[in-house]
PDB file of C-alpha atoms and ligand atoms in Angstrom:
ATOM      1  CA  MET A   1      -1.009  69.636  62.024  1.00 51.00           C
ATOM      2  CA  PRO A   2      -0.862  66.842  59.732  1.00 71.00           C
ATOM      3  CA  GLY A   3       2.583  64.393  60.066  1.00 87.00           C
ATOM      4  CA  LEU A   4       3.595  61.788  61.986  1.00 95.00           C
ATOM      5  CA  LEU A   5       4.771  61.459  65.650  1.00 95.00           C
ATOM      6  CA  LEU A   6       6.903  58.941  67.079  1.00 97.00           C
ATOM      7  CA  GLY A   7       3.973  56.256  68.322  1.00 97.00           C
ATOM      8  CA  ASP A   8       1.753  57.135  65.986  1.00 97.00           C
ATOM      9  CA  GLU A   9       0.402  54.197  63.461  1.00 98.00           C
ATOM     10  CA  ALA A  10       0.764  54.125  59.950  1.00 97.00           C
ATOM     11  CA  PRO A  11      -1.778  55.503  58.384  1.00 97.00           C
ATOM     12  CA  ASN A  12      -3.450  52.565  56.229  1.00 98.00           C
ATOM     13  CA  PHE A  13      -3.414  54.877  52.673  1.00 97.00           C
ATOM     14  CA  GLU A  14      -4.023  52.958  49.185  1.00 97.00           C
ATOM     15  CA  ALA A  15      -1.895  54.347  46.662  1.00 98.00           C
ATOM     16  CA  ASP A  16      -0.417  53.697  43.122  1.00 98.00           C
ATOM     17  CA  THR A  17       2.944  52.343  42.470  1.00 98.00           C
ATOM     18  CA  THR A  18       5.528  50.910  40.226  1.00 98.00           C
ATOM     19  CA  GLN A  19       4.315  47.293  41.603  1.00 98.00           C
ATOM     20  CA  GLY A  20       0.428  48.244  41.458  1.00 98.00           C
ATOM     21  CA  ARG A  21      -1.631  49.222  44.055  1.00 98.00           C
ATOM     22  CA  ILE A  22      -1.076  48.602  47.612  1.00 98.00           C
ATOM     23  CA  ARG A  23      -3.123  49.208  50.952  1.00 98.00           C
ATOM     24  CA  PHE A  24      -0.127  50.257  53.535  1.00 98.00           C
ATOM     25  CA  HIS A  25      -0.875  48.001  56.108  1.00 98.00           C
ATOM     26  CA  ASP A  26      -1.242  44.997  53.555  1.00 98.00           C
ATOM     27  CA  PHE A  27       1.967  45.939  52.244  1.00 98.00           C
ATOM     28  CA  LEU A  28       3.745  46.013  55.523  1.00 98.00           C
ATOM     29  CA  GLY A  29       2.307  42.880  56.759  1.00 98.00           C
ATOM     30  CA  ASP A  30       3.947  41.721  60.149  1.00 98.00           C
ATOM     31  CA  SER A  31       7.285  43.373  58.862  1.00 98.00           C
ATOM     32  CA  TRP A  32       9.245  46.266  59.857  1.00 98.00           C
ATOM     33  CA  GLY A  33       9.028  48.599  57.169  1.00 98.00           C
ATOM     34  CA  ILE A  34      10.392  51.893  55.637  1.00 98.00           C
ATOM     35  CA  LEU A  35       8.871  54.478  53.787  1.00 98.00           C
ATOM     36  CA  PHE A  36      11.203  57.143  52.309  1.00 98.00           C
ATOM     37  CA  SER A  37      10.360  60.278  50.284  1.00 97.00           C
ATOM     38  CA  HIS A  38      12.069  62.104  47.078  1.00 96.00           C
ATOM     39  CA  PRO A  39      11.252  65.408  46.327  1.00 95.00           C
ATOM     40  CA  ARG A  40      11.055  64.852  42.141  1.00 94.00           C
ATOM     41  CA  ASP A  41      11.867  61.766  39.823  1.00 96.00           C
ATOM     42  CA  PHE A  42      15.151  62.221  36.814  1.00 97.00           C
ATOM     43  CA  THR A  43      16.684  64.780  39.714  1.00 96.00           C
ATOM     44  CA  PRO A  44      20.454  63.822  40.452  1.00 97.00           C
ATOM     45  CA  VAL A  45      20.670  63.692  44.364  1.00 97.00           C
ATOM     46  CA  CYS A  46      17.145  61.828  44.457  1.00 97.00           C
ATOM     47  CA  THR A  47      18.702  58.863  41.674  1.00 98.00           C
ATOM     48  CA  THR A  48      21.859  58.698  44.054  1.00 98.00           C
ATOM     49  CA  GLU A  49      20.167  57.597  46.960  1.00 98.00           C
ATOM     50  CA  LEU A  50      17.630  55.454  45.206  1.00 98.00           C
ATOM     51  CA  GLY A  51      20.663  53.711  43.575  1.00 98.00           C
ATOM     52  CA  ARG A  52      22.180  53.007  46.855  1.00 98.00           C
ATOM     53  CA  ALA A  53      18.610  51.926  48.877  1.00 98.00           C
ATOM     54  CA  ALA A  54      18.543  49.131  45.890  1.00 98.00           C
ATOM     55  CA  LYS A  55      21.931  48.089  46.347  1.00 98.00           C
ATOM     56  CA  LEU A  56      21.099  48.150  50.047  1.00 98.00           C
ATOM     57  CA  ALA A  57      17.751  46.205  49.828  1.00 98.00           C
ATOM     58  CA  HIS A  58      19.421  42.497  50.590  1.00 98.00           C
ATOM     59  CA  GLU A  59      20.609  44.552  53.943  1.00 98.00           C
ATOM     60  CA  PHE A  60      17.049  45.757  54.475  1.00 98.00           C
ATOM     61  CA  SER A  61      15.260  41.978  53.488  1.00 98.00           C
ATOM     62  CA  LYS A  62      17.769  40.119  55.544  1.00 98.00           C
ATOM     63  CA  ARG A  63      16.596  42.919  59.057  1.00 98.00           C
ATOM     64  CA  ASN A  64      13.132  41.709  57.851  1.00 98.00           C
ATOM     65  CA  VAL A  65      12.373  45.041  56.624  1.00 98.00           C
ATOM     66  CA  LYS A  66       9.895  46.106  53.924  1.00 98.00           C
ATOM     67  CA  MET A  67      11.368  49.047  51.418  1.00 98.00           C
ATOM     68  CA  ILE A  68       8.902  51.449  50.006  1.00 98.00           C
ATOM     69  CA  ALA A  69       9.871  55.149  48.207  1.00 98.00           C
ATOM     70  CA  LEU A  70       7.682  57.641  47.541  1.00 98.00           C
ATOM     71  CA  SER A  71       8.082  60.587  44.742  1.00 96.00           C
ATOM     72  CA  ILE A  72       6.010  63.421  43.296  1.00 92.00           C
ATOM     73  CA  ASP A  73       5.676  61.801  39.606  1.00 93.00           C
ATOM     74  CA  SER A  74       3.295  59.297  37.775  1.00 96.00           C
ATOM     75  CA  VAL A  75       3.971  55.160  37.932  1.00 98.00           C
ATOM     76  CA  GLN A  76       5.085  55.891  34.233  1.00 98.00           C
ATOM     77  CA  ASP A  77       7.581  58.588  34.990  1.00 98.00           C
ATOM     78  CA  HIS A  78       8.830  56.336  37.875  1.00 98.00           C
ATOM     79  CA  LEU A  79       8.916  53.217  35.867  1.00 98.00           C
ATOM     80  CA  SER A  80      10.926  55.040  33.250  1.00 98.00           C
ATOM     81  CA  TRP A  81      13.447  56.756  35.944  1.00 98.00           C
ATOM     82  CA  CYS A  82      13.934  53.165  37.280  1.00 98.00           C
ATOM     83  CA  LYS A  83      15.734  52.488  34.061  1.00 98.00           C
ATOM     84  CA  ASP A  84      18.469  55.515  34.890  1.00 98.00           C
ATOM     85  CA  ILE A  85      18.667  54.023  38.461  1.00 98.00           C
ATOM     86  CA  ASN A  86      19.597  51.348  37.000  1.00 98.00           C
ATOM     87  CA  ALA A  87      21.854  52.306  34.524  1.00 98.00           C
ATOM     88  CA  TYR A  88      23.249  54.771  37.440  1.00 98.00           C
ATOM     89  CA  ASN A  89      23.993  51.123  39.290  1.00 98.00           C
ATOM     90  CA  GLY A  90      25.956  49.994  36.331  1.00 97.00           C
ATOM     91  CA  GLU A  91      23.137  47.727  36.037  1.00 96.00           C
ATOM     92  CA  GLN A  92      20.993  46.622  32.812  1.00 94.00           C
ATOM     93  CA  PRO A  93      18.632  49.563  32.981  1.00 94.00           C
ATOM     94  CA  ALA A  94      15.418  47.887  33.875  1.00 95.00           C
ATOM     95  CA  GLU A  95      11.560  49.328  35.100  1.00 96.00           C
ATOM     96  CA  LYS A  96      12.362  47.244  38.089  1.00 93.00           C
ATOM     97  CA  LEU A  97      13.701  48.258  41.744  1.00 98.00           C
ATOM     98  CA  PRO A  98      13.801  45.836  44.412  1.00 98.00           C
ATOM     99  CA  PHE A  99      10.946  47.913  46.219  1.00 98.00           C
ATOM    100  CA  PRO A 100       8.159  49.822  44.665  1.00 98.00           C
ATOM    101  CA  ILE A 101       8.060  53.563  44.163  1.00 98.00           C
ATOM    102  CA  ILE A 102       4.365  55.188  45.210  1.00 98.00           C
ATOM    103  CA  ALA A 103       2.994  57.702  42.614  1.00 98.00           C
ATOM    104  CA  ASP A 104       1.880  61.037  44.851  1.00 96.00           C
ATOM    105  CA  LYS A 105       1.233  63.029  41.953  1.00 92.00           C
ATOM    106  CA  ASN A 106      -0.639  65.505  44.014  1.00 90.00           C
ATOM    107  CA  ARG A 107       1.107  65.436  46.680  1.00 92.00           C
ATOM    108  CA  GLU A 108      -1.750  63.973  48.974  1.00 93.00           C
ATOM    109  CA  LEU A 109       0.359  61.910  50.669  1.00 95.00           C
ATOM    110  CA  ALA A 110       3.033  64.480  51.180  1.00 94.00           C
ATOM    111  CA  VAL A 111       1.120  66.654  52.678  1.00 92.00           C
ATOM    112  CA  LYS A 112      -1.000  64.155  54.861  1.00 94.00           C
ATOM    113  CA  LEU A 113       2.222  62.914  56.012  1.00 95.00           C
ATOM    114  CA  GLY A 114       4.017  66.308  56.520  1.00 93.00           C
ATOM    115  CA  MET A 115       6.717  65.828  54.286  1.00 92.00           C
ATOM    116  CA  LEU A 116       7.051  68.883  52.149  1.00 90.00           C
ATOM    117  CA  ASP A 117       9.958  71.361  51.926  1.00 88.00           C
ATOM    118  CA  PRO A 118       8.847  74.849  51.725  1.00 88.00           C
ATOM    119  CA  ASP A 119      11.786  76.005  50.435  1.00 90.00           C
ATOM    120  CA  GLU A 120      12.024  74.009  47.477  1.00 87.00           C
ATOM    121  CA  LEU A 121       9.683  74.964  44.646  1.00 91.00           C
ATOM    122  CA  ASP A 122       8.853  73.061  41.551  1.00 89.00           C
ATOM    123  CA  LYS A 123       8.346  75.482  38.476  1.00 90.00           C
ATOM    124  CA  ASP A 124       4.627  76.222  39.234  1.00 90.00           C
ATOM    125  CA  GLY A 125       5.381  77.157  42.625  1.00 91.00           C
ATOM    126  CA  MET A 126       4.765  74.239  44.756  1.00 89.00           C
ATOM    127  CA  PRO A 127       7.050  72.830  47.367  1.00 90.00           C
ATOM    128  CA  LEU A 128       8.631  70.139  46.757  1.00 90.00           C
ATOM    129  CA  THR A 129       8.747  66.596  48.994  1.00 91.00           C
ATOM    130  CA  ALA A 130      11.495  66.754  51.055  1.00 93.00           C
ATOM    131  CA  ARG A 131      13.289  63.783  52.239  1.00 96.00           C
ATOM    132  CA  VAL A 132      12.271  62.074  54.841  1.00 97.00           C
ATOM    133  CA  VAL A 133      12.604  58.179  56.061  1.00 98.00           C
ATOM    134  CA  PHE A 134      10.271  57.015  58.461  1.00 98.00           C
ATOM    135  CA  ILE A 135      10.490  53.451  60.007  1.00 98.00           C
ATOM    136  CA  PHE A 136       7.556  51.162  61.113  1.00 98.00           C
ATOM    137  CA  GLY A 137       7.912  48.303  63.589  1.00 98.00           C
ATOM    138  CA  PRO A 138       5.944  44.934  63.044  1.00 98.00           C
ATOM    139  CA  ASP A 139       3.420  46.558  65.025  1.00 98.00           C
ATOM    140  CA  LYS A 140       2.807  49.471  62.441  1.00 98.00           C
ATOM    141  CA  LYS A 141       3.760  52.147  64.809  1.00 98.00           C
ATOM    142  CA  LEU A 142       6.374  55.108  63.880  1.00 98.00           C
ATOM    143  CA  LYS A 143       9.983  53.795  65.393  1.00 98.00           C
ATOM    144  CA  LEU A 144      11.937  56.858  64.021  1.00 98.00           C
ATOM    145  CA  SER A 145      11.720  59.446  61.445  1.00 97.00           C
ATOM    146  CA  ILE A 146      14.345  61.708  59.864  1.00 96.00           C
ATOM    147  CA  LEU A 147      13.561  65.202  57.848  1.00 94.00           C
ATOM    148  CA  TYR A 148      16.101  66.177  55.532  1.00 94.00           C
ATOM    149  CA  PRO A 149      15.108  68.968  53.106  1.00 92.00           C
ATOM    150  CA  ALA A 150      15.258  68.449  49.501  1.00 91.00           C
ATOM    151  CA  THR A 151      18.650  69.768  48.542  1.00 92.00           C
ATOM    152  CA  THR A 152      20.578  67.154  51.283  1.00 96.00           C
ATOM    153  CA  GLY A 153      21.018  63.217  50.261  1.00 97.00           C
ATOM    154  CA  ARG A 154      20.634  60.739  53.056  1.00 98.00           C
ATOM    155  CA  ASN A 155      23.011  58.420  54.114  1.00 98.00           C
ATOM    156  CA  PHE A 156      21.569  54.835  53.736  1.00 98.00           C
ATOM    157  CA  ASP A 157      24.836  53.089  55.634  1.00 97.00           C
ATOM    158  CA  GLU A 158      23.115  55.520  58.783  1.00 98.00           C
ATOM    159  CA  ILE A 159      19.776  54.117  57.795  1.00 98.00           C
ATOM    160  CA  LEU A 160      20.953  50.838  58.340  1.00 98.00           C
ATOM    161  CA  ARG A 161      22.635  51.933  61.630  1.00 98.00           C
ATOM    162  CA  VAL A 162      19.228  53.033  62.822  1.00 98.00           C
ATOM    163  CA  VAL A 163      17.471  50.230  62.327  1.00 98.00           C
ATOM    164  CA  ASP A 164      20.037  47.927  63.875  1.00 98.00           C
ATOM    165  CA  SER A 165      19.836  49.735  67.181  1.00 98.00           C
ATOM    166  CA  LEU A 166      16.112  49.683  66.673  1.00 98.00           C
ATOM    167  CA  GLN A 167      15.938  46.284  66.342  1.00 98.00           C
ATOM    168  CA  LEU A 168      18.428  45.777  69.390  1.00 98.00           C
ATOM    169  CA  THR A 169      15.825  48.135  71.575  1.00 97.00           C
ATOM    170  CA  ALA A 170      12.868  46.033  70.463  1.00 97.00           C
ATOM    171  CA  TYR A 171      14.254  42.329  70.856  1.00 96.00           C
ATOM    172  CA  LYS A 172      17.277  42.584  73.629  1.00 95.00           C
ATOM    173  CA  LYS A 173      16.196  45.488  75.948  1.00 92.00           C
ATOM    174  CA  VAL A 174      19.477  48.264  75.214  1.00 97.00           C
ATOM    175  CA  ALA A 175      20.226  51.299  74.064  1.00 98.00           C
ATOM    176  CA  THR A 176      22.702  52.358  71.776  1.00 98.00           C
ATOM    177  CA  PRO A 177      25.254  55.268  72.636  1.00 98.00           C
ATOM    178  CA  VAL A 178      26.911  57.848  70.616  1.00 98.00           C
ATOM    179  CA  ASP A 179      28.854  56.826  67.219  1.00 98.00           C
ATOM    180  CA  TRP A 180      27.761  53.456  68.000  1.00 98.00           C
ATOM    181  CA  LYS A 181      28.292  51.035  65.428  1.00 97.00           C
ATOM    182  CA  PRO A 182      26.891  47.000  65.071  1.00 96.00           C
ATOM    183  CA  GLY A 183      29.480  44.483  67.441  1.00 96.00           C
ATOM    184  CA  ASP A 184      30.473  47.753  69.720  1.00 98.00           C
ATOM    185  CA  SER A 185      29.134  47.411  73.568  1.00 98.00           C
ATOM    186  CA  VAL A 186      25.699  48.396  73.997  1.00 98.00           C
ATOM    187  CA  MET A 187      23.866  50.365  77.079  1.00 98.00           C
ATOM    188  CA  VAL A 188      21.565  48.833  79.849  1.00 97.00           C
ATOM    189  CA  VAL A 189      18.556  51.116  79.964  1.00 95.00           C
ATOM    190  CA  PRO A 190      18.320  53.317  83.093  1.00 92.00           C
ATOM    191  CA  THR A 191      14.744  51.779  83.980  1.00 93.00           C
ATOM    192  CA  LEU A 192      16.198  48.463  84.677  1.00 93.00           C
ATOM    193  CA  PRO A 193      16.923  47.502  87.991  1.00 93.00           C
ATOM    194  CA  GLU A 194      20.762  45.653  88.516  1.00 92.00           C
ATOM    195  CA  GLU A 195      19.723  42.421  89.045  1.00 94.00           C
ATOM    196  CA  GLU A 196      17.709  41.840  86.774  1.00 94.00           C
ATOM    197  CA  ALA A 197      20.113  43.521  84.372  1.00 95.00           C
ATOM    198  CA  LYS A 198      22.902  40.994  85.621  1.00 94.00           C
ATOM    199  CA  LYS A 199      20.354  38.028  84.626  1.00 94.00           C
ATOM    200  CA  LEU A 200      19.371  39.671  81.223  1.00 95.00           C
ATOM    201  CA  PHE A 201      23.173  40.221  80.165  1.00 96.00           C
ATOM    202  CA  PRO A 202      24.983  37.389  81.122  1.00 93.00           C
ATOM    203  CA  LYS A 203      27.924  38.080  79.159  1.00 94.00           C
ATOM    204  CA  GLY A 204      28.153  40.735  82.020  1.00 96.00           C
ATOM    205  CA  ILE A 205      28.118  44.602  82.851  1.00 97.00           C
ATOM    206  CA  PHE A 206      30.805  47.346  83.014  1.00 96.00           C
ATOM    207  CA  THR A 207      29.606  50.125  85.229  1.00 96.00           C
ATOM    208  CA  LYS A 208      31.988  53.682  84.738  1.00 96.00           C
ATOM    209  CA  GLU A 209      32.692  55.747  87.793  1.00 97.00           C
ATOM    210  CA  LEU A 210      31.320  58.958  87.796  1.00 97.00           C
ATOM    211  CA  PRO A 211      31.694  61.962  90.143  1.00 98.00           C
ATOM    212  CA  SER A 212      28.437  61.972  90.831  1.00 98.00           C
ATOM    213  CA  GLY A 213      28.704  58.351  92.051  1.00 96.00           C
ATOM    214  CA  LYS A 214      25.243  57.345  90.259  1.00 94.00           C
ATOM    215  CA  LYS A 215      25.844  54.320  88.437  1.00 92.00           C
ATOM    216  CA  TYR A 216      24.099  55.245  85.114  1.00 94.00           C
ATOM    217  CA  LEU A 217      26.585  54.404  82.482  1.00 97.00           C
ATOM    218  CA  ARG A 218      26.397  50.748  82.190  1.00 97.00           C
ATOM    219  CA  TYR A 219      27.710  48.947  78.912  1.00 98.00           C
ATOM    220  CA  THR A 220      27.458  45.208  78.317  1.00 98.00           C
ATOM    221  CA  PRO A 221      28.675  43.663  75.108  1.00 97.00           C
ATOM    222  CA  GLN A 222      26.221  43.537  71.950  1.00 97.00           C
ATOM    223  CA  PRO A 223      23.658  40.475  72.818  1.00 94.00           C
ATOM    224  CA  GLU A 224      23.177  37.949  69.873  1.00 86.00           C
TER     225      GLU A 224
HETATM  226  C1  BEZ B   1      17.648  66.262  43.713  1.00 79.46           C
HETATM  227  O1  BEZ B   1      17.382  65.265  43.481  1.00 79.46           O
HETATM  228  O2  BEZ B   1      18.821  66.340  42.963  1.00 79.46           O
HETATM  229  C2  BEZ B   1      17.190  67.673  43.959  1.00 79.46           C
HETATM  230  C3  BEZ B   1      15.639  67.764  44.164  1.00 79.46           C
HETATM  231  C4  BEZ B   1      15.680  68.511  44.268  1.00 79.46           C
HETATM  232  C5  BEZ B   1      15.594  69.890  44.849  1.00 79.46           C
HETATM  233  C6  BEZ B   1      17.077  69.458  44.777  1.00 79.46           C
HETATM  234  C7  BEZ B   1      17.754  68.530  44.417  1.00 79.46           C
END
């Protein structure tokens, strides 16, 4: 079945984008990467999403995450749509966004990456691309995927939050609990022995007592 599973390597596809032809691995380089797909150009939900993504581009850049969008239509359509997206953001209607948009006119990538929404059809009865988010680590492996239908806009604050969580796990060996926000305490992973955890987290570990007597609910302040 086409699609990508956690741990899979990003396919090294070639594609035309609003910033020229790319090879995906070269585009990613040593950075983290986010690829987010859209059903169609000049559609309302997509326009609001891309406007928000453009406004948050500096936040992704601060986290060393390269952004790239994908939509069905042509590069020319994408460039023309960019003007609307910038205008929606209250800016000059320029043909440029802070990230490229892939032109997937024949849905080849959408099929390969398992991105189609069978419930949302275009005028020819073809399924539109769903709203997928793939986040790749610097090793080009898939660290997270989100799959929304075409009719539900994503929450880009949540996407930034999950990037923070993924990077805390990658660099600080911690997990993040329910409803975690940056600055909240994080959790020591169950596989880390107590003595090692004490060394790794000098700010201290707070273990919540539980009826089972098992000491697995271990919190530590978010590491710097
Ligand atoms: C939209 O972006 O508004 C949209 C696109 C396809 C189906 C439904 C909504």
